[in-house]
Short mmCIF file of C-alpha atoms in Angstrom, two decimals:
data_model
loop_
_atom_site.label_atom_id
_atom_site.label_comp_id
_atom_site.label_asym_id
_atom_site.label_seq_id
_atom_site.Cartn_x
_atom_site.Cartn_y
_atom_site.Cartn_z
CA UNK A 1 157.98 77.93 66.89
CA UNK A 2 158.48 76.16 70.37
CA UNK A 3 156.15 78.22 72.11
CA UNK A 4 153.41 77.73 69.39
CA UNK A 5 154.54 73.71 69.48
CA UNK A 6 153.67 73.38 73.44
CA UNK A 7 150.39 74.26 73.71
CA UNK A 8 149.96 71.14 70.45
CA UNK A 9 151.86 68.73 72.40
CA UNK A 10 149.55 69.48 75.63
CA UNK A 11 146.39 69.49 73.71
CA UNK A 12 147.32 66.20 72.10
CA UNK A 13 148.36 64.96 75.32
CA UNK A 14 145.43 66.00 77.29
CA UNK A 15 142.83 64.33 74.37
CA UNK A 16 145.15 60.89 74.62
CA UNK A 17 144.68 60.68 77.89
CA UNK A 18 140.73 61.14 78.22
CA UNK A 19 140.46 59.07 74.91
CA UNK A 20 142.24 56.55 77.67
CA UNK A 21 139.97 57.26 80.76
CA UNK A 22 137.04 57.07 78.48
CA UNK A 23 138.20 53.39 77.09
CA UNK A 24 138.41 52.39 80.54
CA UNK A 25 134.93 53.13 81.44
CA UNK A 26 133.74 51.90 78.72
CA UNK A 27 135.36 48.64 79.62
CA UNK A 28 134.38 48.58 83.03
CA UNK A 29 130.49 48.86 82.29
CA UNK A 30 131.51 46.24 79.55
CA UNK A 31 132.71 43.47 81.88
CA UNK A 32 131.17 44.49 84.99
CA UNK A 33 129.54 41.82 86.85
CA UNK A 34 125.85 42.79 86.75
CA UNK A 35 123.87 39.26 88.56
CA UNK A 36 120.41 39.00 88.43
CA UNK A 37 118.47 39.03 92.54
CA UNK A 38 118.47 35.49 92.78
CA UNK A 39 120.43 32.61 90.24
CA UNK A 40 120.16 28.91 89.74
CA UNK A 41 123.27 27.38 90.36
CA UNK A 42 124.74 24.40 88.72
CA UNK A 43 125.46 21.57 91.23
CA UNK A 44 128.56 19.55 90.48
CA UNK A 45 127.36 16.64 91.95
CA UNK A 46 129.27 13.77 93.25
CA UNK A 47 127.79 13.06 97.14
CA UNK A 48 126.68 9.39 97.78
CA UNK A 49 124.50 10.14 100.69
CA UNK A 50 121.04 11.13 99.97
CA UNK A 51 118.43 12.45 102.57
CA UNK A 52 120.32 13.74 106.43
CA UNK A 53 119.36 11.74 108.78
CA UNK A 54 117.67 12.44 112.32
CA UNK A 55 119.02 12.66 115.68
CA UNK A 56 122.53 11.69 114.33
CA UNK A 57 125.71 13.74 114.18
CA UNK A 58 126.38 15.72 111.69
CA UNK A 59 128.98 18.25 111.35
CA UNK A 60 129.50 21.60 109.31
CA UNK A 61 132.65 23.30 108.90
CA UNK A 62 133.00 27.17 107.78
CA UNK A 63 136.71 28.37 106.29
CA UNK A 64 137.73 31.70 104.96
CA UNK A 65 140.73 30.99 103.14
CA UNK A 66 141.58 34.22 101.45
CA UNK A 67 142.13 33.08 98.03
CA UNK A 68 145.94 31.56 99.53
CA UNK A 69 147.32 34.77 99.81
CA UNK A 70 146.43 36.20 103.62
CA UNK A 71 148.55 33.54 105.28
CA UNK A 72 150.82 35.39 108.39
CA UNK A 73 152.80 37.11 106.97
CA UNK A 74 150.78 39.42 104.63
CA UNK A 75 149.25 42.72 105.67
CA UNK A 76 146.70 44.81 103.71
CA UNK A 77 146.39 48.10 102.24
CA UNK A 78 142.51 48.62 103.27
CA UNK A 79 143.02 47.32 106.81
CA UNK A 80 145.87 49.82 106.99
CA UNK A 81 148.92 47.85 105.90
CA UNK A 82 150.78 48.22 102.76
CA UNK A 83 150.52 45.05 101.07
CA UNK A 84 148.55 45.39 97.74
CA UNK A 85 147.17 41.40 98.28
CA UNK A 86 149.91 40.48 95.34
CA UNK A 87 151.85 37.18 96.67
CA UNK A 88 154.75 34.96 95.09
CA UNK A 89 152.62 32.13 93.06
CA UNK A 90 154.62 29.80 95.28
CA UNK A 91 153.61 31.51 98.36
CA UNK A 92 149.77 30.83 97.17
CA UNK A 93 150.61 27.42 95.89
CA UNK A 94 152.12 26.32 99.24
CA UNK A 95 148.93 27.89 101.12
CA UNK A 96 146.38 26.48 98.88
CA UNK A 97 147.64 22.65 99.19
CA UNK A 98 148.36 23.26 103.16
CA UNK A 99 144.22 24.60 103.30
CA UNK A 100 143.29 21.68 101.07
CA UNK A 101 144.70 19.07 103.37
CA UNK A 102 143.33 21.01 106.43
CA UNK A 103 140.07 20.70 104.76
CA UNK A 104 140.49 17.04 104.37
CA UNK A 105 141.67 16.45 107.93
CA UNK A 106 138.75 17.76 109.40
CA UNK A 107 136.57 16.00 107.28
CA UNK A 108 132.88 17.47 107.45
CA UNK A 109 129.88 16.30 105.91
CA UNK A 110 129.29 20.04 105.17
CA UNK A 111 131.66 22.88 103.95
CA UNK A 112 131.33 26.25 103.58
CA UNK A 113 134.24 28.23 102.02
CA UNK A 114 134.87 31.86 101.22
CA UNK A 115 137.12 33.87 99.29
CA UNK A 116 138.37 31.04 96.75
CA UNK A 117 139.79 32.27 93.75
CA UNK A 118 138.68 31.15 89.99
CA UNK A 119 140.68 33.76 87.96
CA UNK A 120 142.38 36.37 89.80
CA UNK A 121 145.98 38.25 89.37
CA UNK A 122 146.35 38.42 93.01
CA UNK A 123 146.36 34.02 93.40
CA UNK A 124 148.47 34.33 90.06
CA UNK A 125 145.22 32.94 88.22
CA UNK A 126 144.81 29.70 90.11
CA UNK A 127 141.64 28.30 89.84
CA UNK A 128 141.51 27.27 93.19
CA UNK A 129 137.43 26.41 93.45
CA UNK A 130 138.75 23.20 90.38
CA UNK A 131 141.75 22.16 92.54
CA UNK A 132 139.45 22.09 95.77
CA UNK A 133 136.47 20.22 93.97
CA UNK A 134 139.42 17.48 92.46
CA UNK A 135 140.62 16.45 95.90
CA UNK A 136 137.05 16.74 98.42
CA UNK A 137 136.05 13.47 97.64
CA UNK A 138 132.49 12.12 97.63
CA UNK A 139 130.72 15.40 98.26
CA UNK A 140 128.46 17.48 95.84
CA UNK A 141 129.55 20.92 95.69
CA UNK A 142 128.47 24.23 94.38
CA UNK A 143 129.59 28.13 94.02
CA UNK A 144 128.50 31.97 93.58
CA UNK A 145 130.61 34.75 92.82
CA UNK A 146 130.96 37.15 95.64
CA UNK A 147 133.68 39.46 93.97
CA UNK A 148 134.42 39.45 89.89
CA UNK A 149 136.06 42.30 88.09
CA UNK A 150 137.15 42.64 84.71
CA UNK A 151 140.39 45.00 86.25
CA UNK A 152 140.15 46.61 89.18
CA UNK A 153 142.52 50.01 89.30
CA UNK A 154 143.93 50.22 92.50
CA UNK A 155 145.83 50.44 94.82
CA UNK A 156 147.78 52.62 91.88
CA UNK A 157 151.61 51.50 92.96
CA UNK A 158 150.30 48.16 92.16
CA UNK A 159 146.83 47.95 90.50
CA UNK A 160 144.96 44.37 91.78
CA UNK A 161 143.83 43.95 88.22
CA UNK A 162 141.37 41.17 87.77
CA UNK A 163 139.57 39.42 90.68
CA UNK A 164 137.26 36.26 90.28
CA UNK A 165 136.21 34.88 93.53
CA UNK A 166 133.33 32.63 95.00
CA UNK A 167 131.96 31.46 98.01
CA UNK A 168 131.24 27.59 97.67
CA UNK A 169 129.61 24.64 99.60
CA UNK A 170 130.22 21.23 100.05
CA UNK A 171 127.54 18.63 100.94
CA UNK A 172 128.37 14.86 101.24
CA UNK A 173 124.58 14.55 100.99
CA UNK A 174 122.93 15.28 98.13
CA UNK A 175 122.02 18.97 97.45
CA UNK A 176 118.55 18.66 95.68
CA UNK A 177 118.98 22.89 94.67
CA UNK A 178 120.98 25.84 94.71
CA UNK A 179 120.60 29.60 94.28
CA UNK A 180 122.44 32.23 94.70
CA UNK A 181 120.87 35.51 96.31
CA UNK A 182 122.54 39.49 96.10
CA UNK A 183 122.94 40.89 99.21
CA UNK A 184 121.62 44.44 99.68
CA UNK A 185 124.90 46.97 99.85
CA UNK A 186 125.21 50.89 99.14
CA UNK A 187 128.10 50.71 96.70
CA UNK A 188 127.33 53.00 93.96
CA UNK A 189 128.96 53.22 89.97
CA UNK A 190 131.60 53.26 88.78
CA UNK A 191 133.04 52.16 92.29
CA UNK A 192 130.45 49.05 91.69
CA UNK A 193 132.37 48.01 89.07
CA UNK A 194 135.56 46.98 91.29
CA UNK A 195 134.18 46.63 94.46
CA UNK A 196 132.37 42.77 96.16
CA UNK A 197 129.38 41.53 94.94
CA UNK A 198 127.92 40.47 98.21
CA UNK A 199 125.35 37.76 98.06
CA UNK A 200 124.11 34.33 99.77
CA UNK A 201 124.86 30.54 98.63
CA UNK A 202 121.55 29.00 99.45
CA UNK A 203 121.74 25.02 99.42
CA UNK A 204 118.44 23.03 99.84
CA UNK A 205 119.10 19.13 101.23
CA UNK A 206 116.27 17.19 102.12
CA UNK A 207 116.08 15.33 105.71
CA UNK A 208 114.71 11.91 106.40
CA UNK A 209 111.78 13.13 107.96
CA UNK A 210 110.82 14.86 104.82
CA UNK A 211 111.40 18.69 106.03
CA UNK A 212 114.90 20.10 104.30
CA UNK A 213 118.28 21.39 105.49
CA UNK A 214 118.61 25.10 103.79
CA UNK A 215 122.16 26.31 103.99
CA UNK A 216 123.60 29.27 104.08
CA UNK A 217 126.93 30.39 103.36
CA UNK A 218 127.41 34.14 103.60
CA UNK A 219 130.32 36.84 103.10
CA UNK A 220 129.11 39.91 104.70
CA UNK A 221 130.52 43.13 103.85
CA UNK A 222 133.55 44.78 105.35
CA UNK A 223 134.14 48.30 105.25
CA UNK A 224 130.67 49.79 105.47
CA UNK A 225 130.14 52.60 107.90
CA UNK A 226 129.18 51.45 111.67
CA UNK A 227 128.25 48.32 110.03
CA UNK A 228 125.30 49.66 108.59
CA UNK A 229 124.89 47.41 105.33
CA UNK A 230 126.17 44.24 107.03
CA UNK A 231 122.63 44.96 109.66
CA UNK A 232 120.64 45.34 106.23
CA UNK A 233 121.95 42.57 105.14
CA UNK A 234 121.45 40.11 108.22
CA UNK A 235 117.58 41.26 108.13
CA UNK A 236 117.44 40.50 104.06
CA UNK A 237 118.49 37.03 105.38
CA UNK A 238 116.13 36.73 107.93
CA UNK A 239 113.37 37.89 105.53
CA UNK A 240 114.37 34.88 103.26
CA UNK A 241 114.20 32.25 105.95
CA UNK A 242 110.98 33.10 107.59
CA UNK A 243 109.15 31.25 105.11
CA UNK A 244 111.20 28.06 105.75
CA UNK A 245 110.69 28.46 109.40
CA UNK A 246 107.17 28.42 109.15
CA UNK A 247 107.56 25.02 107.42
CA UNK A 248 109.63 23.54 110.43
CA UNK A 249 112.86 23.12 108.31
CA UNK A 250 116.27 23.23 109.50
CA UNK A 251 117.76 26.26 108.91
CA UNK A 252 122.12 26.57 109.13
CA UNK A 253 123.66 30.51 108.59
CA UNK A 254 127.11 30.05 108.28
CA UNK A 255 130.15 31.97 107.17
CA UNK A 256 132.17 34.93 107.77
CA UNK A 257 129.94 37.57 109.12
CA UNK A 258 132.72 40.25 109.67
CA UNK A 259 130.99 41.06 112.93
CA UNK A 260 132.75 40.46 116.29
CA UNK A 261 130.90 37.51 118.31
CA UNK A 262 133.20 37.37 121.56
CA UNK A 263 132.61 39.55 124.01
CA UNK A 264 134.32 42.70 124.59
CA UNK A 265 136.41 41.34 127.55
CA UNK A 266 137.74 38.71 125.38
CA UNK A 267 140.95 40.29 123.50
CA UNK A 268 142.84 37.41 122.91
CA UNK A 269 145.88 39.09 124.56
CA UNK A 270 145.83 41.07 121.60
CA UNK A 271 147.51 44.64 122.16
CA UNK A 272 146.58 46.20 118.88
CA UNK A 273 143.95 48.26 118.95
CA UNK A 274 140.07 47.17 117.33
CA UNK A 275 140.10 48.52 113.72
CA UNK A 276 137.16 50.37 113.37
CA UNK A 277 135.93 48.35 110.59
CA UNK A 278 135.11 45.71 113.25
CA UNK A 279 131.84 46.07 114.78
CA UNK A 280 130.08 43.63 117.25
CA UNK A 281 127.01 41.28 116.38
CA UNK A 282 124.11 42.77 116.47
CA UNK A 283 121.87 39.92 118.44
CA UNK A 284 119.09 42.40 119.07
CA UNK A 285 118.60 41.21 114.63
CA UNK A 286 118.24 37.40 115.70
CA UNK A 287 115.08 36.25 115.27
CA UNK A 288 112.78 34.12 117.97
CA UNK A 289 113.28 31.06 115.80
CA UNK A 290 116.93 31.07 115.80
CA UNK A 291 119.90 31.20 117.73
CA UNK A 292 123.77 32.37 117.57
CA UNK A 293 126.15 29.82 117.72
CA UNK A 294 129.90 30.75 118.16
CA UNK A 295 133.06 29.57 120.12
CA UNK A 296 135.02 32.21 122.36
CA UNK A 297 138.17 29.68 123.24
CA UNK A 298 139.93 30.82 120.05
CA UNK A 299 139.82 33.83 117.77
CA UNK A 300 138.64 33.31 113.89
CA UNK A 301 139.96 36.23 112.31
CA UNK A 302 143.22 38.77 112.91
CA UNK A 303 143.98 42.53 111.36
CA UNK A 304 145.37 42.65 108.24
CA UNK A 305 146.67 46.00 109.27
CA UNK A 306 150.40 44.44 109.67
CA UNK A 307 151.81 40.65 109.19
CA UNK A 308 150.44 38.45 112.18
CA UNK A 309 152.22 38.58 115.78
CA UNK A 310 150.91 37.52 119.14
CA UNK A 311 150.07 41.43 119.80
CA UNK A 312 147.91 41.64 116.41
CA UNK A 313 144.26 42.25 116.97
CA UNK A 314 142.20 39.18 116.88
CA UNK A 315 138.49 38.48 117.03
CA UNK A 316 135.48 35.51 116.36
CA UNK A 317 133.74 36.72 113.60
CA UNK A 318 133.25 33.62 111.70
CA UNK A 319 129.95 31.18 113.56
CA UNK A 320 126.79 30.02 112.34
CA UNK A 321 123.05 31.15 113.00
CA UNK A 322 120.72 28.26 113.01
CA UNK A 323 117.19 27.32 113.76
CA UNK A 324 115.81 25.88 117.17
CA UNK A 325 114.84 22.68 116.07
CA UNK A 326 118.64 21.68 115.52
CA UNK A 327 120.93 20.36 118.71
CA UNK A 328 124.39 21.83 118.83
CA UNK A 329 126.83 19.05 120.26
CA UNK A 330 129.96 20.99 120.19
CA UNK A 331 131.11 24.40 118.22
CA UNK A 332 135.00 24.48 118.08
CA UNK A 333 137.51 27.02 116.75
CA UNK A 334 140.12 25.49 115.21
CA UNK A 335 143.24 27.10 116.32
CA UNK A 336 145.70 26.74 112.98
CA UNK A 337 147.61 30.34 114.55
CA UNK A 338 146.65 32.26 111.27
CA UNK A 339 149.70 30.01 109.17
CA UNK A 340 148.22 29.88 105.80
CA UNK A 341 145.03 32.33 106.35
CA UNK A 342 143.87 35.39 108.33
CA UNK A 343 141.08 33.09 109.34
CA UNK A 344 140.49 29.95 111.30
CA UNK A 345 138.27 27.51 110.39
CA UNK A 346 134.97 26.98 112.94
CA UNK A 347 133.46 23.43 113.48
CA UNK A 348 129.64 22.50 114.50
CA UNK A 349 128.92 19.47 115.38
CA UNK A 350 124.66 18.87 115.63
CA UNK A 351 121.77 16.76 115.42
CA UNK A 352 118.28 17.58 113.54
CA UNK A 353 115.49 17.18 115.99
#
């Protein structure tokens, strides 16, 4: 009797569990985030300032503030560490309101911010993009998801579950449109389904002169092989603004690029080794029209490969690209030693010509 029960109990067993796998695919192609090439964003507005005015200083300010929960003591399981991204809520509550009044003390008339959490298991469901809109006063502001996932499955130990995450931009002038644009990658189903949505947060503000601002903010990609897709992606870009060159407008590329903009001989007395998913800029991709605009005195990023020390490997990955017909006054990494983010926030200051 045994022996003929076994074989039951593993058949049973065996259809339970692909009834199971087949459930969750079904739900991932249900929820999947599936954005159209380019969408209208809504602009919260609440800027004062209308058109940007000429040969004045303005300045723009570009954070990464990994959702709260990269501050220096967290390490990462796909830059090599073990950490599955999973924090204390306090631990992201204390980082959030310490990045919020960094924001506020550096006071930009532009921000660009990346990996800020709506909905996610991993910032204990904070929706960070509503508590950073509530205390930026006086400055319209918009967003675009770059990573949303109904559940995403690993690492298995300690599955991420779901992510919703945006890059978003702050104007204290008046942003007359928004759109967001997908980024080319070579992420294929069902690994799609949990993986970034890379894309573009385009912001159109008109000038005094009558010509617009178009800004930027980007997230490149990360892990791509030799950097490949991040290339494809910084030609999509320059594809897009070719048409607003040709108008004379002011063009501003900022954000995390997740390419290396120091030089090589600039380690930042870092004794870790480069991870390989590091790769330098590319400049030979610039276009005539535009320039690179970075600053070596202070790194922007660190591995996640291990919590931070003054031997982790650092790098400037995180600059702007911007057109010839704006002035750069000053470009300044702001040295905040990696205390509530793996990334340091990078300030422009410039004029419109």
């Amino acid at each position: 009797m045994k022996e003929r029960l076994i074989p039951i109990l593993i058949k049973i067993f065996l259809i339970f569990t692909g009834a199971l796998i087949a459930l969750f695919i079904i739900f991932t192609v249900v929820v999947d985030y599936k954005p159209k090439d380019v969408i209208t964003v809504d602009i919260n507005q609440d800027a004062t300032i209308g058109a940007v005015p000429i040969d004045k200083e303005i300045s723009i300010t570009s954070y990464n503030i990994g959702y709260g929960g990269t501050d220096r003591k967290q390490d990462f399981y796909m830059c090599g560490g073990e950490g599955t991204s999973l924090v204390e809520k306090s631990t992201v509550e204390k980082n959030i309101k310490h990045i919020i009044e960094q924001i506020n003390n550096i006071d930009s008339n532009i921000l660009l911010l990346q990996e800020v959490d709506s909905d996610s298991k991993r910032s204990r469901y904070m929706d960070q993009t509503q508590m950073i809109r509530n205390t930026v006063e006086k400055m319209d502001s918009v967003s675009a998801y770059t990573h949303k996932s109904g559940y995403v499955p690993i690492p298995l130990k300690e599955p991420m579950g779901k992510i919703e995450s945006s890059i978003m931009t702050f104007s204290k002038f008046n942003i007359e449109e928004s759109k967001r644009y997908k980024l080319p990658d070579n992420i294929k189903w069902p690994t799609k389904a949990f993986k970034h949505d890379r894309a573009m947060l385009e912001s159109v503000i008109l000038t005094e002169n009558g010509k617009k601002l178009v800004v930027l903010n980007i997230h490149l990609s990360a892990f791509d092989e030799k950097a490949k897709v991040r290339r494809e992606q910084l030609e999509f870009i320059n594809e897009h603004i070719e048409s607003h060159l040709n108008k004379g407008d002011y063009i501003i590329i900022g954000g995390d690029f997740n390419l290396i903009f120091n030089s090589e001989n600039i380690t930042f007395n870092s004794k870790e080794k480069k991870p390989e998913r590091f790769e330098y800029f590319p400049e030979e991709v610039l276009l005539n029209q535009t320039k690179l605009i970075f600053d070596e005195s202070a790194p922007t990023a660190r591995s996640l490969s291990r919590p931070y020390d003054e031997n982790s490997f650092k790098a400037v990955v995180d600059g702007f690209i911007i057109s010839n017909n704006i002035d750069v006054i000053q470009v300044k990494n702001l040295e905040y030693d990696f205390k509530y983010s793996d990334h340091n926030p990078v300030v422009m200051k410039f004029k419109l010509k």
